[in-house]
XYZ file of C-alpha atoms in Angstrom:
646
model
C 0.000 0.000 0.000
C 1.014 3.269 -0.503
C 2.469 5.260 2.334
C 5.586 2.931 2.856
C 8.177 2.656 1.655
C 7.456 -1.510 0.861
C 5.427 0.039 -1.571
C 7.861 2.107 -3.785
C 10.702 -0.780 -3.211
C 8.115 -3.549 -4.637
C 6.584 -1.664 -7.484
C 6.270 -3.006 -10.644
C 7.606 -0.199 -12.347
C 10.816 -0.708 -10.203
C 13.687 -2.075 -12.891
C 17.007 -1.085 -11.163
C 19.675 -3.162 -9.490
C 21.217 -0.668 -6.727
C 23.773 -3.085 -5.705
C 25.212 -3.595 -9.205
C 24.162 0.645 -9.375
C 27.421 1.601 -7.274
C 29.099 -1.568 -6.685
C 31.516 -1.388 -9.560
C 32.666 1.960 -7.263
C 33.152 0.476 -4.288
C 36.880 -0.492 -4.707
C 39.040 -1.636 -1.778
C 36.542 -4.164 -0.221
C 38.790 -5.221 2.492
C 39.634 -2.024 3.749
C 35.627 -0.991 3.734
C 34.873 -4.498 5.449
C 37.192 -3.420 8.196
C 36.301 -0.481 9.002
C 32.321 -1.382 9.169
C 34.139 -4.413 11.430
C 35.671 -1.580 13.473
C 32.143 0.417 13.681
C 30.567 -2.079 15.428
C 32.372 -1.286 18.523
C 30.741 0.724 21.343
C 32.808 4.045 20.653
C 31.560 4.336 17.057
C 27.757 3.297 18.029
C 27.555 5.935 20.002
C 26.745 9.751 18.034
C 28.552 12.473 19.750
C 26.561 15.055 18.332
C 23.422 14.734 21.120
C 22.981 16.956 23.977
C 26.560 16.474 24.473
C 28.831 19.168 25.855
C 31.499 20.821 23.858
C 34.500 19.393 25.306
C 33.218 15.936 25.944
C 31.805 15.553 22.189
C 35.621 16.738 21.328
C 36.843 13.826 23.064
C 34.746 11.584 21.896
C 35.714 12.509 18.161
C 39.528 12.360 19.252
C 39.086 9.392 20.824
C 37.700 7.536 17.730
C 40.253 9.094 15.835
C 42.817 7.251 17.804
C 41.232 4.039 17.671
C 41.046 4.398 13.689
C 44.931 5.102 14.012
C 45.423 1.759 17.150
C 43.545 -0.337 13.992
C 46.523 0.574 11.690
C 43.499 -0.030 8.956
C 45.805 2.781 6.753
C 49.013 4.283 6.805
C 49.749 7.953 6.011
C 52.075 6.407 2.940
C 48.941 4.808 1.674
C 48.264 8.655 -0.200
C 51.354 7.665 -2.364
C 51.638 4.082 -2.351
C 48.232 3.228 -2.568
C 45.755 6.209 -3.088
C 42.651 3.955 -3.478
C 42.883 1.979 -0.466
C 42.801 5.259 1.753
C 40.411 7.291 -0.211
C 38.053 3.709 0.735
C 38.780 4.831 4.476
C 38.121 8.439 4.304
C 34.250 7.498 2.216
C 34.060 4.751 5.045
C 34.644 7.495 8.251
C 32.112 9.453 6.540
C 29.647 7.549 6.976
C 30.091 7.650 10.810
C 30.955 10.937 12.208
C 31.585 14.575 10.281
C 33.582 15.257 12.971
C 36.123 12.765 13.606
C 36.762 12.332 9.913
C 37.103 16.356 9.586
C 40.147 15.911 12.402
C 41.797 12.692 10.606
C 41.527 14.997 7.017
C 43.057 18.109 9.367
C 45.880 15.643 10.204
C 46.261 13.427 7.636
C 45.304 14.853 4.490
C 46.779 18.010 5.379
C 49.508 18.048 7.782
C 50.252 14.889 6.692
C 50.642 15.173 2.931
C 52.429 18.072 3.764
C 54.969 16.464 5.397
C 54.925 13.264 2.576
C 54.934 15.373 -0.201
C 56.719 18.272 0.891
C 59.392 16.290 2.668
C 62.220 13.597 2.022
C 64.010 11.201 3.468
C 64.940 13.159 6.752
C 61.301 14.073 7.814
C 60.260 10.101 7.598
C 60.119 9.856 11.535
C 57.576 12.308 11.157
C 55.231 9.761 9.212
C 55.799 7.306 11.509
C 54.267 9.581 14.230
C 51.658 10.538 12.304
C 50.563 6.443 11.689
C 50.812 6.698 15.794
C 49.185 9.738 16.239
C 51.834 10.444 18.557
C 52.733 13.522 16.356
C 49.070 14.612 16.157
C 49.230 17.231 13.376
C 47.117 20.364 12.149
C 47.648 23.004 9.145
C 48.628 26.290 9.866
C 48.284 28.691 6.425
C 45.717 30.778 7.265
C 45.758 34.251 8.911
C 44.083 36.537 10.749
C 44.591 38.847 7.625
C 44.994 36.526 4.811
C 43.259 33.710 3.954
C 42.671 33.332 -0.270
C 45.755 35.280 -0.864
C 48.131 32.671 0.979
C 51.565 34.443 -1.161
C 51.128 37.237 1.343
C 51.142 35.667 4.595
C 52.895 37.406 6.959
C 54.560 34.794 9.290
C 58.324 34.814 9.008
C 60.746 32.218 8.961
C 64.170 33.922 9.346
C 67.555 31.220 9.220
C 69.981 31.935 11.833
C 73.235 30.791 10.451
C 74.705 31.009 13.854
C 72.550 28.029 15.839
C 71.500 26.591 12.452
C 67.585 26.981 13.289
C 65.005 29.144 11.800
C 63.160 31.300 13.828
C 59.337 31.356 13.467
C 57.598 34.789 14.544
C 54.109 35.916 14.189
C 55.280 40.225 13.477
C 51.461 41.276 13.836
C 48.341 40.547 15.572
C 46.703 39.959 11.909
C 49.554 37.341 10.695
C 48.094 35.265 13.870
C 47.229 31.929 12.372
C 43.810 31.599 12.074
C 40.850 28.794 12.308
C 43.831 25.869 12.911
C 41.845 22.627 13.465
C 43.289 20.415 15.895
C 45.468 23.268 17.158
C 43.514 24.245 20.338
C 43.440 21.040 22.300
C 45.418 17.989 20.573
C 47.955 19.175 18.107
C 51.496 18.463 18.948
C 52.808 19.802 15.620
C 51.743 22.587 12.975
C 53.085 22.394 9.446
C 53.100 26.226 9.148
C 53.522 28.502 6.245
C 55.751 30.845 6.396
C 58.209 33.523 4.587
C 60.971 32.282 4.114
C 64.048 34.733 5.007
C 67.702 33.655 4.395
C 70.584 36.334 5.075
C 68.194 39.439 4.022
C 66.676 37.568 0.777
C 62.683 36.901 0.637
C 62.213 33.713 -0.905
C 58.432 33.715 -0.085
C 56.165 31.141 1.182
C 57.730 27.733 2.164
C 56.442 24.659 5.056
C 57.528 24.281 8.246
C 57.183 21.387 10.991
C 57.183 23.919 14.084
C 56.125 22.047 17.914
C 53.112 23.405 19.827
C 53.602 20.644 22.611
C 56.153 19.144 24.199
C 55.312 14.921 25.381
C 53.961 15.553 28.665
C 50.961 17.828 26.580
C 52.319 21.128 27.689
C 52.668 24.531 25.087
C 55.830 24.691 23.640
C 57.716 27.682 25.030
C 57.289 30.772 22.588
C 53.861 29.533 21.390
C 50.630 30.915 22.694
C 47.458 28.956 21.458
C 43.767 30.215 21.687
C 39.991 29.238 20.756
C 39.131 30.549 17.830
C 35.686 31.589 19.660
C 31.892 29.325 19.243
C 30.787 28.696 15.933
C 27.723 27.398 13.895
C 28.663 23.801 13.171
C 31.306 21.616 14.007
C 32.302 23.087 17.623
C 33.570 19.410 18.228
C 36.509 20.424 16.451
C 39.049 22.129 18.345
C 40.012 25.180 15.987
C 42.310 27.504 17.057
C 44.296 30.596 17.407
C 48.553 30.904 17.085
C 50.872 32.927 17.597
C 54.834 32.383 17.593
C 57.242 34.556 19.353
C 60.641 33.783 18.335
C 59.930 29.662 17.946
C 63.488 28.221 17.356
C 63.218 24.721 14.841
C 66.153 22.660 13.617
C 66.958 23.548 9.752
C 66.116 20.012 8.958
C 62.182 21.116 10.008
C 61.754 22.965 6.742
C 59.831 20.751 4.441
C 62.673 20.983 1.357
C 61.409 19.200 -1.250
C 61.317 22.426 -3.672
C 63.695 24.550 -1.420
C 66.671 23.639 0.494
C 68.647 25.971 3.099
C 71.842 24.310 3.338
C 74.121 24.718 6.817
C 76.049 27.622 4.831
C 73.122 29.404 4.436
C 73.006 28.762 0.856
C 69.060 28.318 -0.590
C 68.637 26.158 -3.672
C 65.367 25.175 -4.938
C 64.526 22.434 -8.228
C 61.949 25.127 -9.190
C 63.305 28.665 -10.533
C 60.248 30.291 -10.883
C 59.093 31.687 -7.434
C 55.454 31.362 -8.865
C 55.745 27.811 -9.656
C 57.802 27.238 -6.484
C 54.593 28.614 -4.404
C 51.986 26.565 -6.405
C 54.246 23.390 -5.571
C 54.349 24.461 -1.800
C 50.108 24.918 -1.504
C 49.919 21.618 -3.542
C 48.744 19.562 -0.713
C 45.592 21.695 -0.988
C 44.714 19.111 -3.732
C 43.916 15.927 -1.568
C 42.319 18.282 0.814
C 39.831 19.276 -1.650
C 39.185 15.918 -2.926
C 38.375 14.951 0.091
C 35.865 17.919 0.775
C 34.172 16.675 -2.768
C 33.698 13.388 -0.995
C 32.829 14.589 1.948
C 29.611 16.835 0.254
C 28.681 13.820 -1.675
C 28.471 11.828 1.511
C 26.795 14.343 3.000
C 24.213 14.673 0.319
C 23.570 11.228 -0.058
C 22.628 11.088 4.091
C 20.199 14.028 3.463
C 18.650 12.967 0.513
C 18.202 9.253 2.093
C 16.256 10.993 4.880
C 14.059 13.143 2.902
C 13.070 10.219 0.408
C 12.577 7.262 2.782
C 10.300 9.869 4.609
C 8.386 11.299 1.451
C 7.683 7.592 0.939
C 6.151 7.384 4.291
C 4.553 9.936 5.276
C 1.037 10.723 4.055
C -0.902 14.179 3.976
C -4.225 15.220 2.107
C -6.916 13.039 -0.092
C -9.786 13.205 -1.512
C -12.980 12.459 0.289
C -13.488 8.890 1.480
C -9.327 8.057 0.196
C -6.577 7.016 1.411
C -3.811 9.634 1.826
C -1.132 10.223 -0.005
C 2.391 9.878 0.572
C 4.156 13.758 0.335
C 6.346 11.828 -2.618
C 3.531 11.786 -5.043
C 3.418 15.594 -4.515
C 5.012 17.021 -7.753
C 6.854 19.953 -5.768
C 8.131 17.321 -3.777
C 9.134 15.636 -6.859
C 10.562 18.522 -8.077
C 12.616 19.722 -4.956
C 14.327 16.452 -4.479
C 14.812 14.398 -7.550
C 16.982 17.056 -9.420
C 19.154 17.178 -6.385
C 19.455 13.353 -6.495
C 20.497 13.089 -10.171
C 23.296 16.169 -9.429
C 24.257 13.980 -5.999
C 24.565 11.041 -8.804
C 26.773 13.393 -11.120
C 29.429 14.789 -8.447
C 30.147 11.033 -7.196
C 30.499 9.567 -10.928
C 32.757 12.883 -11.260
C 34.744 11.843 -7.907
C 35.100 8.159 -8.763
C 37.081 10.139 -11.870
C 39.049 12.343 -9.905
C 40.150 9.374 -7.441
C 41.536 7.506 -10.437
C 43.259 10.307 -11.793
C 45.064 11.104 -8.718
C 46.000 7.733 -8.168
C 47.753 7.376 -11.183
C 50.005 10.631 -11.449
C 50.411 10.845 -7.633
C 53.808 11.618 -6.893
C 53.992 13.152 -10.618
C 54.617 16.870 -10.743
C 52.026 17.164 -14.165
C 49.239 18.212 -11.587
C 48.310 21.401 -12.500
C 45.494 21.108 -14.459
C 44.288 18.265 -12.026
C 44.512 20.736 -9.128
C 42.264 23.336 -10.987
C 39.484 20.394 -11.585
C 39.529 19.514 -8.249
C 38.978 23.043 -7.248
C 36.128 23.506 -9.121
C 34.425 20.319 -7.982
C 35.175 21.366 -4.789
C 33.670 24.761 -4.806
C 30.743 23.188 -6.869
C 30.245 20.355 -4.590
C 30.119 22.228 -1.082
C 27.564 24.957 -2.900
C 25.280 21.779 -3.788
C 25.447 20.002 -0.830
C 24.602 23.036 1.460
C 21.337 23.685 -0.976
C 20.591 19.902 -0.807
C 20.472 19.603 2.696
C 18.745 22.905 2.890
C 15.671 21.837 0.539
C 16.026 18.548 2.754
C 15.036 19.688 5.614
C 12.030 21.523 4.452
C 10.810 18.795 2.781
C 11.118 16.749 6.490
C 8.903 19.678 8.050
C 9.803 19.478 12.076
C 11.105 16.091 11.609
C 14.030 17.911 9.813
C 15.060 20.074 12.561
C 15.179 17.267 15.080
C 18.970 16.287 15.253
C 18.286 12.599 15.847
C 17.261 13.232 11.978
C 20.948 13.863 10.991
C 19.948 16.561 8.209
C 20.317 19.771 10.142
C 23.477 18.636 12.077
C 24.773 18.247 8.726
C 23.666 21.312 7.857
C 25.613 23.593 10.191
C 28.184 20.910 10.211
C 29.042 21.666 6.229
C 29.023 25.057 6.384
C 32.313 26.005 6.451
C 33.277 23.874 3.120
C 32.265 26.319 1.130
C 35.174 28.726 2.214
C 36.727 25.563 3.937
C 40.265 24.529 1.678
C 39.593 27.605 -0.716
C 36.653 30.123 -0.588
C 34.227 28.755 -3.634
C 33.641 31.921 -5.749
C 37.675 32.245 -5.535
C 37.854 28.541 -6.758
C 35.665 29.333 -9.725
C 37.771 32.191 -10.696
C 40.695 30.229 -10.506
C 38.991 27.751 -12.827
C 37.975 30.484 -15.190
C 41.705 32.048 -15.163
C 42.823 28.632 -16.254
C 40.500 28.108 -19.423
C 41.079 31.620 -20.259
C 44.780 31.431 -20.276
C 44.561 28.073 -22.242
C 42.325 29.831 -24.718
C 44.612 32.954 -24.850
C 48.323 30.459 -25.507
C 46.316 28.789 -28.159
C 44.438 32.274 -29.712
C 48.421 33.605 -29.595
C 49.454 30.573 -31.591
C 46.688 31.373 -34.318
C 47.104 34.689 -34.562
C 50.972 34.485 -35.895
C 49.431 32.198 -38.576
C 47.032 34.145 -41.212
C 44.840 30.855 -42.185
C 44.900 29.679 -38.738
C 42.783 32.856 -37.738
C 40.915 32.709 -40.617
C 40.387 28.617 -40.231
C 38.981 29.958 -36.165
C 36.732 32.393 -37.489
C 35.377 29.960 -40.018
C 34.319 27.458 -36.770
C 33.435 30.149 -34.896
C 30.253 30.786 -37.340
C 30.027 27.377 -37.954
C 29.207 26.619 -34.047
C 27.085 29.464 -33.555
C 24.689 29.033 -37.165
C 24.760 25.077 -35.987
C 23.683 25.560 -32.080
C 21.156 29.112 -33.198
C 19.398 27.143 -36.415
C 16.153 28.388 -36.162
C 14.545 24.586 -36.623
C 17.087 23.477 -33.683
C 16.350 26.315 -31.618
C 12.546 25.071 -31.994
C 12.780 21.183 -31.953
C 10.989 20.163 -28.877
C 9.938 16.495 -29.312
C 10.702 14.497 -26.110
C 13.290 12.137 -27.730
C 15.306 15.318 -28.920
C 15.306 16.531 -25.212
C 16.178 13.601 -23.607
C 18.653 12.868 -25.794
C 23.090 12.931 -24.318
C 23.552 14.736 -27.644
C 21.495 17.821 -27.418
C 22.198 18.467 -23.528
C 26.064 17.630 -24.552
C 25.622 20.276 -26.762
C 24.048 22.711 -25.021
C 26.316 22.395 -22.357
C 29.715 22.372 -24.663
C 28.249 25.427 -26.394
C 27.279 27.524 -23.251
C 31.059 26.957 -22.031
C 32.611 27.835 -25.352
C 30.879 31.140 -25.602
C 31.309 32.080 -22.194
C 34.939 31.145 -22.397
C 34.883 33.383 -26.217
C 33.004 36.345 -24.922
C 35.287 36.517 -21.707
C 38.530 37.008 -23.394
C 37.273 39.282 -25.824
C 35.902 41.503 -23.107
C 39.386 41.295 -20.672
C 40.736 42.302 -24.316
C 38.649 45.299 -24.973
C 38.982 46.773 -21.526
C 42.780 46.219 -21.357
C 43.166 47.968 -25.153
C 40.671 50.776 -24.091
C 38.097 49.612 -27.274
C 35.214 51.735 -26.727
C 35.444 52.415 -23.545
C 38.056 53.750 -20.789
C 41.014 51.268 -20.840
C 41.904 49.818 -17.228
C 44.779 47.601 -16.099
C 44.859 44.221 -16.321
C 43.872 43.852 -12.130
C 40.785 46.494 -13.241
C 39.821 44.169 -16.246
C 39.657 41.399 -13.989
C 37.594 42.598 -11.352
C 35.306 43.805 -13.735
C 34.711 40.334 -15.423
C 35.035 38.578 -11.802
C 30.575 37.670 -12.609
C 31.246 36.066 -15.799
C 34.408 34.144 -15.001
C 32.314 32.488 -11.964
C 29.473 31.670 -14.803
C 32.434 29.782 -16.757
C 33.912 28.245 -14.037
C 30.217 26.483 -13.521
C 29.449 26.174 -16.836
C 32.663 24.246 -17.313
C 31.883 21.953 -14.525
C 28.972 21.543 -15.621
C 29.595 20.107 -18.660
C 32.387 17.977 -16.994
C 29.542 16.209 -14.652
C 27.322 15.616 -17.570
C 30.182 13.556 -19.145
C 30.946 11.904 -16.656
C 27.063 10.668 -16.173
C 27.016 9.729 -19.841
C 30.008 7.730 -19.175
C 28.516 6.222 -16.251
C 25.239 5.022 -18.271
C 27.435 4.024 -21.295
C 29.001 1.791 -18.655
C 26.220 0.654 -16.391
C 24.820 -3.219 -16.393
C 22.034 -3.325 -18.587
C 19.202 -3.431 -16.176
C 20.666 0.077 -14.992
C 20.864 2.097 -18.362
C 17.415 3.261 -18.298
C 17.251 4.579 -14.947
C 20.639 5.958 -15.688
C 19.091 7.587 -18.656
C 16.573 9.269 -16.610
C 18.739 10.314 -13.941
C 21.347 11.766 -16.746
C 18.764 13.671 -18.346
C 16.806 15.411 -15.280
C 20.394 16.867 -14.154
C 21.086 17.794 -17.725
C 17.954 19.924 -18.492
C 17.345 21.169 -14.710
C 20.549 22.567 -15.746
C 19.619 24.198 -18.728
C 16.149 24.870 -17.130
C 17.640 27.219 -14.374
C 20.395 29.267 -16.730
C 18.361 31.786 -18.964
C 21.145 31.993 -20.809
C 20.301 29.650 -23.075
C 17.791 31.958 -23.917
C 19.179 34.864 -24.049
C 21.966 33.878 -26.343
C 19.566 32.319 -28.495
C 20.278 28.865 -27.786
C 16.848 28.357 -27.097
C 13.461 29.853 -27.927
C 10.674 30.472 -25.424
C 8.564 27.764 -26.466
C 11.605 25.528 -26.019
C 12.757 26.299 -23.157
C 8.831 25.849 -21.266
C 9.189 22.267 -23.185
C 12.435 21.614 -21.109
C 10.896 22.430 -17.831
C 7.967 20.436 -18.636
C 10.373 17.284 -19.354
C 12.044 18.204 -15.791
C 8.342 17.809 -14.085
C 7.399 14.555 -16.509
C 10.987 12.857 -15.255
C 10.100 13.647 -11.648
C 6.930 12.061 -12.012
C 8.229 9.023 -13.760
C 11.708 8.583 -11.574
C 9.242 8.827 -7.829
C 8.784 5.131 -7.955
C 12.605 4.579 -8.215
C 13.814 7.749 -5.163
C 13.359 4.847 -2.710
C 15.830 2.298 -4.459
C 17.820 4.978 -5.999
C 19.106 6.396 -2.499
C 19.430 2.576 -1.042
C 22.048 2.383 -3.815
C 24.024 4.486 -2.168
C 24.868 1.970 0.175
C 24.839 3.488 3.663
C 24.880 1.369 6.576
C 21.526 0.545 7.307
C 22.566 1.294 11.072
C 23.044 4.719 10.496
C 19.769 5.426 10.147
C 18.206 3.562 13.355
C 16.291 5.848 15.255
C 15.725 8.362 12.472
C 12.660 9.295 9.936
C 14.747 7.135 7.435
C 13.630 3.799 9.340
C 9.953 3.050 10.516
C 9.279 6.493 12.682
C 6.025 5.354 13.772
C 7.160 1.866 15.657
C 9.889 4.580 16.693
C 7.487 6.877 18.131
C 5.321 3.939 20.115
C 8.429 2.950 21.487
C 9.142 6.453 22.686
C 5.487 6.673 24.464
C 6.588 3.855 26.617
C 9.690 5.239 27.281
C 11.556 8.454 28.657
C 11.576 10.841 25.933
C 14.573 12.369 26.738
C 16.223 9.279 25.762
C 17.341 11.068 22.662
């Protein structure tokens, strides 16, 4: 009957497989089998999150933390040696507890990698302490006064030829570093960024392993540490305030894989270009990101099983003398929550891609372009999740603001991704800066070549009379919609003139064409709008290959839903940008046929939302006690029992 959730599961319109779905995904079985083996233990059963002081849920997060390390399930090596197994560790934490996988990313990911990537062969007793946790970690870049623009940190790191030790000072109150997790209560180390001054030269940014406690848990002398003050979400991490007054390190605690202070005093680096050198030292932002893309999806995936199980479930309105219906047959409902699922489905096809590429060029030094993809799934990831959990817990009325409900603890808890690792609309620029200068090198090449700029021009019109043909334009006959190749298209073509349109309009302003002529840091600012708009438009397009790879690829039982799935992200999409519109991609009558097909695939995917978020393959455990489960045997047991129990 409808109303539960038996019924959307059993239907006969039900064709999917959701174990086949995501299984081919779910690498590193062993490692995932061992850390469910580990969850079963008292300290993970437990959530940390309920009426639960500060300090105490602290521990409790550190505490798991340190049983993850006692399991020796991973090694901090396992980022170069084998990428795979411990990105299967950090998507198996996340199912468990925001928190304690937050402080493991803080320590490993970040301070960590630092110290793997950054390092060689004299730092390795620092890895071995990090396996321990004995040299519990945290990443100190940010500042009171800088956070995006990390080349102008103010920190110093000054070589004293004379003791052979750098000295680490904080010269301001507003070079203090700033929101360090882990620093305020279990740190023993910071991998700090610093200026790096030897005899009188500025050689700018470089890493340094600098103590905060000695073994016995005291502050290192020279180091004051404070809280960084209550926040929002996530007060179970312990971020803090530093400041360093004249810290004395060994030489040997610079991290030297791109710049090396010899005992003379001498500084030698692989990397000539200061630029470059600086890119190479924030690198380890990369598998910090990554992990903040999996850490959204995970996120989303929680959220959206709530609000779907529940829509299943609970009933509202009828007609006279029938049944009610469950909130899922509702086509707002429909139409809040489905296009988030199919963009949830996207990002983690688009992960399981980025997992694989940094598993096979890690240790390489051809990351570049890598990092910038990251960054934009990063940035585009964190915006979605926050909206998905958002619509989630409307959709749960007061059920969603209950915390036993998970959604709204993840809701403040995933807040701060969105500046977290990179503030987002600075990660899109970044992205757009990238395409543009690709587009630039290439339009430079052309442009010393007569029929080369001729051949462009000649494309140019081609793409534009191709994707603005007035019988295109118009076409609006279902298979056409649903169809990869017209929302590949759309997509590819939005991107391309958004890329075009941008450089031609940095190029006017900086050549003064029509109107006043500005520097290049003018032009840039004044574009700053449009290169965000590329930056999503190219990711974008990115996730929508990646799902058409994914259904290309599925087992055939799967390729329909796939199809489905595929094509309500693609022309929700298109449906919300009126570019398309504007730039004549579409006509009116079009583009109202494109948000009818997003309400007529809502209407057709609600008997798969059930099995579709089951795919995901979340411990069933997690959701005891929630809406997710049978709430109404939950809420007799309740009436028999103290209800402060939760």
């Amino acid at each position: 009957m409808k109303g539960t959730m038996q019924h959307y599961m059993q239907s006969p319109k039900v064709s999917i497989d959701g174990q086949k779905l995501f299984s081919r995904y779910l690498h590193n079985s062993e490692t995932r089998q061992q850390m469910l083996d580990l969850f079963k233990q008292p300290m993970f059963r437990h959530r940390p999150d309920l009426n639960i002081p500060i300090e105490e849920s602290r521990k409790v997060s550190t505490a798991r933390l340190r049983q993850l390390g006692a399991a020796h399930i991973v090694s901090v090596r396992d980022m170069r040696r084998d990428p795979m197994k411990y990105f299967a560790w950090v998507e198996s934490l996340l199912s468990l507890d925001l928190a304690a996988c937050a402080k493991m990313t803080i320590h490993y990911n970040m301070f960590g990698a630092c110290v793997l990537n950054l390092g060689t062969e004299v730092h390795e007793k620092f890895l071995d302490e990090i396996d321990s946790l004995e040299g519990f970690g945290c990443f100190a870049m940010s500042e009171l006064g800088h956070g995006s623009n990390a080349r102008q940190l103010e920190t110093t790191a000054r070589y004293d030829p004379a003791t052979d030790e750098f000295v680490i000072h904080t010269p301001t109150d507003n070079a203090q570093k700033y929101w360090i997790g882990n620093a305020k209560n279990d740190a023993r180390y910071a991998a700090v960024f610093a200026q790096l001054n030897v005899g009188g030269v500025e050689y700018g940014v470089h890493v340094f392993i600098v103590p905060l406690r000695n073994t016995d848990g005291s502050i290192c002398t020279g180091v004051r540490i404070a809280e960084v003050g209550h926040k929002m979400g996530l007060n179970n991490i312990d971020q803090g305030r530093i400041w360093f007054d004249h810290v004395r390190i060994p030489r040997t605690n610079l991290l030297n894989r791109f710049g090396s202070v010899d005992r003379n005093g001498s500084y030698s680096s692989p990397i000539k270009s200061s630029g470059k050198r600086f890119l190479a030292n924030i690198g380890e932002l990369l598998i910090a990101r990554l992990v903040v893309c999996l850490s959204c999806v995970q996120a989303a995936k929680v959220g959206l099983t709530v609000a779907i199980r529940y829509a299943a479930s609970r009933v509202q309105f009828a007609l006279p003398d029938k049944p009610e219906h469950p909130i899922l047959e509702f086509s707002t409902h429909q139409q809040r929550l489905l296009p988030l699922l199919s963009t949830t489905y996207a990002i983690a096809f688009v992960n399981e891609q980025l997992k694989r590429k940094y598993a096979d060029r890690v240790g390489s030094s051809d990351m570049e372009d890598l990092h910038v993809l990251v960054s934009g799934m990063k940035a585009y990831a964190s915006w979605h999740n926050l909206q998905t959990l958002q619509i989630c817990r409307e959709c749960c009325g007061g059920q969603g603001y209950l915390t036993r409900n998970l959604i709204c603890s993840y809701r403040v808890d995933m807040e701060p991704f969105v500046t977290l690792d990179g503030d987002n609309t600075v990660l899109m620029q970044m992205v757009a800066k990238a395409l543009l200068d690709s587009f630039t090198n290439q339009f430079k090449k052309w442009s010393k070549d007569y029929f080369e700029v001729i051949s462009y021009v000649r494309k140019e019109v081609q793409i534009v009379a191709k994707e603005q043909n007035p019988l295109l334009t118009r076409v609006i006959a279902q298979q056409h919609l649903r169809g990869s190749d017209f929302q590949l298209h759309s997509l590819q073509f939005r991107e391309h003139c958004l890329l075009r349109d941008l450089a031609f309009k940095l190029q006017k302003i900086t050549m003064g064409l029509g109107e006043k002529r500005q520097s290049q840091f003018e032009a840039w600012n004044t574009v700053l709008p449009e290169a965000v708009a590329l930056g999503k438009a190219h990711v974008e397009r990115l996730l929508l290959e990646a799902f058409v790879e994914a259904e290309n690829k599925a087992d055939p039982v799967n390729k329909d839903i796939l199809g489905l799935l595929r094509s309500l992200f693609a022309l929700s999409r298109i449906a919300s940008d009126d570019w398309f519109v504007i730039a004549g991609n579409l006509s009116g009558m079009k583009a109202k046929a494109v948000k009818r097909q997003v309400g007529l695939i809502c209407s057709e995917l609600k008997e798969h939302a059930v099995p579709l978020v089951n795919a995901f393959g979340l411990p069933e455990w997690y959701f005891e006690g929630t809406i997710a489960s049978d709430w109404q045997k939950l809420n007799q047991w309740e009436n028999r029992h103290a209800p402060e129990f939760f």
